[in-house]
Short mmCIF file of C-alpha atoms in Angstrom, two decimals:
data_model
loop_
_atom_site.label_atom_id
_atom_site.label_comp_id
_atom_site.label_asym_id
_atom_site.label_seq_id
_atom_site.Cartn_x
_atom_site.Cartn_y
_atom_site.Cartn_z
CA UNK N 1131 0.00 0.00 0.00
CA UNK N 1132 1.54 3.10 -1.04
CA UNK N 1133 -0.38 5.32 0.97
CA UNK N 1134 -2.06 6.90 -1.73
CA UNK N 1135 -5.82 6.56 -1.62
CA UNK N 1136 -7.61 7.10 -5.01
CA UNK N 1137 -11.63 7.06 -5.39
CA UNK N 1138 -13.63 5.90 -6.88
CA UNK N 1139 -11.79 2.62 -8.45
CA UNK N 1140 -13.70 2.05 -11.27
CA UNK N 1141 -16.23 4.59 -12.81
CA UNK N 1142 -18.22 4.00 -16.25
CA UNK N 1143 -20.10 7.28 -17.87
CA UNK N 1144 -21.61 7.95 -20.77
CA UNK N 1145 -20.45 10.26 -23.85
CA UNK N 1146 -20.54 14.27 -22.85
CA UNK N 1147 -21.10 14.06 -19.13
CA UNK N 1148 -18.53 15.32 -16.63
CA UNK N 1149 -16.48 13.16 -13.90
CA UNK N 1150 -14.84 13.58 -10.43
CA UNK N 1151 -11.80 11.97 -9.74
CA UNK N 1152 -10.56 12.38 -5.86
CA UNK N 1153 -6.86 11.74 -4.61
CA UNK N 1154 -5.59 11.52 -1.07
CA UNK N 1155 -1.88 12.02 -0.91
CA UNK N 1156 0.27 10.62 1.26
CA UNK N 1157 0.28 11.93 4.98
CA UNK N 1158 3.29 14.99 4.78
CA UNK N 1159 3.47 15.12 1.25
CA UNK N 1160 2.51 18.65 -0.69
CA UNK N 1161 3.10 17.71 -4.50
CA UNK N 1162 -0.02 15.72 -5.93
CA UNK N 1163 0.68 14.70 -9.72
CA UNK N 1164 -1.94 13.19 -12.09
CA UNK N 1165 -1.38 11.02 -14.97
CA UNK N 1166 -3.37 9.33 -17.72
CA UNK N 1167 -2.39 5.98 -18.46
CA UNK N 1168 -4.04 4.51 -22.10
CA UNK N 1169 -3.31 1.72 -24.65
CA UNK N 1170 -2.81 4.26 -27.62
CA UNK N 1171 -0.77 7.04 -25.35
CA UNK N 1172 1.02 5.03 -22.79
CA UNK N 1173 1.53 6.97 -19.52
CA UNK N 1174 1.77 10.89 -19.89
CA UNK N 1175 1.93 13.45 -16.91
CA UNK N 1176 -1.03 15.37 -16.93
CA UNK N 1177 -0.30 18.40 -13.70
CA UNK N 1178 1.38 18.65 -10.94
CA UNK N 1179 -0.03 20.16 -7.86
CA UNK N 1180 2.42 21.62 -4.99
CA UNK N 1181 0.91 22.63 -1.73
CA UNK N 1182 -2.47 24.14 -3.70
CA UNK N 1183 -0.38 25.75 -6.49
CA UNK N 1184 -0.38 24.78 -9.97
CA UNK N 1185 3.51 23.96 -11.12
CA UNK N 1186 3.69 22.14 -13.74
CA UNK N 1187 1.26 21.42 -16.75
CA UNK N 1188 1.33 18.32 -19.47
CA UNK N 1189 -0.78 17.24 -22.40
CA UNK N 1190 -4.26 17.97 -20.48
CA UNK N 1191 -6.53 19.20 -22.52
CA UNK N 1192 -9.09 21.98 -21.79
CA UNK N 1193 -11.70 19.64 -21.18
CA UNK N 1194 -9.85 18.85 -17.61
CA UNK N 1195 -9.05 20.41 -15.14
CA UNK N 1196 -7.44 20.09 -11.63
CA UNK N 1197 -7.02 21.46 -7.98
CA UNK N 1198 -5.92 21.08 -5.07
CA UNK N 1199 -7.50 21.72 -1.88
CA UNK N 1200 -6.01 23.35 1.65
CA UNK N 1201 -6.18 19.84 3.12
CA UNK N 1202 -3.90 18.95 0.44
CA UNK N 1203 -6.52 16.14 -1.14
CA UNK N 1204 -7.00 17.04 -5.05
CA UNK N 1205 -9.35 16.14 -7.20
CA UNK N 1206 -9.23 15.45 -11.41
CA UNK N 1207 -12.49 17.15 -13.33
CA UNK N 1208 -13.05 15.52 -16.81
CA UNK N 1209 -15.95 17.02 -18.80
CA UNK N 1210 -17.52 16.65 -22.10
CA UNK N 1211 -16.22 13.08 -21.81
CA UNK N 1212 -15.47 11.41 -24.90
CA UNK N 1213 -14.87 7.61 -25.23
CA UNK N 1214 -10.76 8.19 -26.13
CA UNK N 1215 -11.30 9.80 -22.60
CA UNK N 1216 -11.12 5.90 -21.53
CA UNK N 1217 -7.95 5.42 -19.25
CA UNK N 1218 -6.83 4.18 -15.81
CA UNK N 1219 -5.72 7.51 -14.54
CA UNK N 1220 -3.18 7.81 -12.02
CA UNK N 1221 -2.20 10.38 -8.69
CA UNK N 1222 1.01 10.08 -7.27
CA UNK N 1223 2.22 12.48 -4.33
CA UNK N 1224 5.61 13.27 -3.39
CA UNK N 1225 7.06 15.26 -0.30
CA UNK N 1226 9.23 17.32 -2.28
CA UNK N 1227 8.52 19.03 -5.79
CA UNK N 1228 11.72 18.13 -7.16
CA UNK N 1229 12.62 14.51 -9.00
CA UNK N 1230 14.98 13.81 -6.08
CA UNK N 1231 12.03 12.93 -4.09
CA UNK N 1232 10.01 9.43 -5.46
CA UNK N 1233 6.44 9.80 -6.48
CA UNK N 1234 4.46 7.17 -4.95
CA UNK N 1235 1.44 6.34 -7.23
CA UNK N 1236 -2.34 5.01 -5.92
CA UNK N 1237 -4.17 2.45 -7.37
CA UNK N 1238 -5.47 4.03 -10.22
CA UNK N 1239 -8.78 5.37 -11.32
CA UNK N 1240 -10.35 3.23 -14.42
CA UNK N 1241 -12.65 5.26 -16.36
CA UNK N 1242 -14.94 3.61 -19.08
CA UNK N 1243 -16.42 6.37 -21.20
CA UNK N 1244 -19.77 4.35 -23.41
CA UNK U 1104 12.84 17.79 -24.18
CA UNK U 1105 13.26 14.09 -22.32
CA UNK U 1106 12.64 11.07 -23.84
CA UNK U 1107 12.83 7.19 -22.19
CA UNK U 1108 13.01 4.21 -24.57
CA UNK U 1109 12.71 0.77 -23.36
CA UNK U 1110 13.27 -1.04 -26.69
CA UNK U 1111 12.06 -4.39 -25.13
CA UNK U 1112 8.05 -4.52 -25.69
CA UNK U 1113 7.81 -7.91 -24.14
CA UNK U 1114 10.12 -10.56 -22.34
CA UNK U 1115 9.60 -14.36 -21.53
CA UNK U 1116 11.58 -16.33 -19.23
CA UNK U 1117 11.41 -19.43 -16.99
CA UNK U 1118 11.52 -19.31 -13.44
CA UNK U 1119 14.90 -19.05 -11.70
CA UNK U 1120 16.34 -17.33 -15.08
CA UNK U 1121 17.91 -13.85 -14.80
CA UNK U 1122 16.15 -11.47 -16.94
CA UNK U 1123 18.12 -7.57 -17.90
CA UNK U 1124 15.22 -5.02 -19.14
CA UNK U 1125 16.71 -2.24 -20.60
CA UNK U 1126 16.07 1.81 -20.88
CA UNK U 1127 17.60 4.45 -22.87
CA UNK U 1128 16.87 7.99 -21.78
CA UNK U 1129 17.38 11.33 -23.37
CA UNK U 1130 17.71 14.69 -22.14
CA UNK U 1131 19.87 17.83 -22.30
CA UNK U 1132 19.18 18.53 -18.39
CA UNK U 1133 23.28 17.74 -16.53
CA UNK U 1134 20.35 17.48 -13.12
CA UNK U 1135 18.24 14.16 -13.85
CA UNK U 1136 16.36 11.75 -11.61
CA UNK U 1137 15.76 8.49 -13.49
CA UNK U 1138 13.19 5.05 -11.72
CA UNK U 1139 11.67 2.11 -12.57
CA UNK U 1140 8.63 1.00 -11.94
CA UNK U 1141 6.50 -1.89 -11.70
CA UNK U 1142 3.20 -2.49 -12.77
CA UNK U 1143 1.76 -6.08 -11.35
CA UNK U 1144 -1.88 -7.30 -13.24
CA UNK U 1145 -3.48 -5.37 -10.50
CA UNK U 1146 -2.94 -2.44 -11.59
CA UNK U 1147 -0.87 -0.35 -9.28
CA UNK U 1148 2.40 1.15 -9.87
CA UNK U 1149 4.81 0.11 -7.49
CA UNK U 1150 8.17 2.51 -6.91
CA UNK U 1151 11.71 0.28 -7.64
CA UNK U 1152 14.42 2.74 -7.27
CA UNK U 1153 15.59 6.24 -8.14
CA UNK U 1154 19.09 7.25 -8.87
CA UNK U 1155 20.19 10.70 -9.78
CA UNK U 1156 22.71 11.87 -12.00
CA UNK U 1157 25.90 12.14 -9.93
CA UNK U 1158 25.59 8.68 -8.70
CA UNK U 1159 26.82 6.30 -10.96
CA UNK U 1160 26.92 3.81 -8.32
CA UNK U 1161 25.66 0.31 -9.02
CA UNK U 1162 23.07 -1.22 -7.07
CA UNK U 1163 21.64 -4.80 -5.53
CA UNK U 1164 18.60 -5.06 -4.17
CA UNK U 1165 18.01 -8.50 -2.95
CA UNK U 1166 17.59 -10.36 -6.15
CA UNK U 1167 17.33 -6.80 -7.98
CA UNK U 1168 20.10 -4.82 -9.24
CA UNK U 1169 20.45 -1.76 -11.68
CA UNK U 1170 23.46 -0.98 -13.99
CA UNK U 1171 23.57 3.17 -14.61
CA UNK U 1172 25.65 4.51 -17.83
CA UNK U 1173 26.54 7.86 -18.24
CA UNK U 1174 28.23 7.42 -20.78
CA UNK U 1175 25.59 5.30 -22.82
CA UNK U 1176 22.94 7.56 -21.64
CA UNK U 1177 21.48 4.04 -20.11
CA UNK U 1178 19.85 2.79 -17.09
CA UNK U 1179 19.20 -1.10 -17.14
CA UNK U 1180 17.74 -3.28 -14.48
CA UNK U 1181 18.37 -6.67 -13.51
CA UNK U 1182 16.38 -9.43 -11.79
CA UNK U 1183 17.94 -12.34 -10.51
CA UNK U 1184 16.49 -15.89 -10.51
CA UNK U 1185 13.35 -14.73 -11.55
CA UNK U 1186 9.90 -15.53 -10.55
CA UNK U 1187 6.61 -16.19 -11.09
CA UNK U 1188 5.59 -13.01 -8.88
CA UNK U 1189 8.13 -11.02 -10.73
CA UNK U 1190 5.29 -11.04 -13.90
CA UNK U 1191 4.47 -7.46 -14.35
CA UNK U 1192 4.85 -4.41 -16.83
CA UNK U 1193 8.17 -2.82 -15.78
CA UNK U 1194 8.38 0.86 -16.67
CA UNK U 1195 11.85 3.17 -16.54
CA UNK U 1196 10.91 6.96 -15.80
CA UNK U 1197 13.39 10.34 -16.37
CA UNK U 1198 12.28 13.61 -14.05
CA UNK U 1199 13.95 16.53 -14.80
CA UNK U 1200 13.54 19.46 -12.39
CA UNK U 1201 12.46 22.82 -14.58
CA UNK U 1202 12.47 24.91 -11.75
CA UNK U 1203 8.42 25.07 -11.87
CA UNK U 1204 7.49 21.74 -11.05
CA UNK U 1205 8.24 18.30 -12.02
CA UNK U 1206 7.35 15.44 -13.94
CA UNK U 1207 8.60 11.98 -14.48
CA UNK U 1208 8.81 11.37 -18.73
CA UNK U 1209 7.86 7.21 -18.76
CA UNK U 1210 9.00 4.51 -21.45
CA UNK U 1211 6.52 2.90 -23.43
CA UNK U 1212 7.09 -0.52 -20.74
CA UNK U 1213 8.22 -3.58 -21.18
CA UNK U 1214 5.91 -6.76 -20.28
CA UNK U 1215 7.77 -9.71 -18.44
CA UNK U 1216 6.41 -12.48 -18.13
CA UNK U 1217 8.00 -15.35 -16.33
CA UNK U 1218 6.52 -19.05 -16.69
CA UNK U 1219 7.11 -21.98 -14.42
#
């Protein structure tokens, strides 16, 4: 267990609605990363979060967006879903914001867009 | 920009054999942080190890080891008498600090899958 609690597990949605995905970092750590894992795309880094401050931005498209919360929990907002939207996404928290500090990675979100 | 290639899409072995996956990073960046990870059927990705840079020191793990080249611009990893629990996607990462934030750059993965 690495401490870093994703929910829900699985979701399934339909075309053009709009999901929540929630991420509890590990206790003491203030970076909170997301990333979309896919078939087609592999894994890509989607943000990175540092103690409620946007710092760094990948391939996320408009469609999604991100925060994170005083408490330090953050969640994922996808909307207008589309079914290439389909992907097991990822948060991963870190204590640092720096790569000399691992990222340790949840269990994954699996989305099913139909 | 960074860039991670693990040339290996998918390995087979049988138990007890020792098994090298390999990963070829790129980057500009003298700073770097490069891992591996493992992914097991259930999903999760598990952390392995992260090395940095300026350490070019070798290291063993229990049955694990990892072999870091500079100079090739390589960062290979090494199980030992595999095993059956050792099945997993293996991934090789490269985070390189911009002074903003981070991110770790992953390799497409490489499936190993060891049989009895």
């Amino acid at each position: 267990d690495s401490g870093v609690t994703q929910t829900p597990k699985h979701l399934i949605t339909a075309t053009g609605q709009r999901v929540t995905l929630r991420c509890s970092p590990r206790s003491g750590d203030l970076s909170v990363y997301w990333y979309q894992q896919s078939l087609d795309q592999g894994l890509q880094f989607l943000i990175h979060y540092y103690n409620g401050e946007e710092r760094a931005k990948g391939n996320i498209l408009e469609r999604f967006s991100a925060q994170q919360f005083p408490d330090l929990h953050s969640e994922l907002n996808l909307s207008s879903l589309e079914l290439g939207d389909s992907a097991l996404y990822f948060c991963a928290s870190s204590v640092g914001i720096g790569g000399n500090t691992e990222a340790f990675f949840g269990q994954g979100t699996r989305l099913t867009v139909v | 920009a960074q860039k991670v290639t693990q040339a290996q899409t998918e390995i087979s072995v049988v138990e007890k054999e020792d098994v090298t996956l390999d990963c070829v990073y790129e980057t500009r960046d003298t700073t770097y942080y490069l891992f591996w990870y493992k992914q097991p059927p259930s999903g999760e990705l598990v952390f392995l190890i992260r090395r940095n840079s300026f350490d070019e020191q070798n290291e063993i793990s229990g049955r694990y080891s990892w072999n870091f080249q500079k100079s090739t611009s390589s960062f290979n990893f090494t199980i030992t008498a595999s095993q059956v629990v050792d099945s997993a996607v293996y991934f090789c990462a490269l985070s390189v600090y911009t002074g903003g934030g981070n991110k770790l750059t992953f390799g497409t993965g490489t499936q190993l899958k060891v049989e009895l």
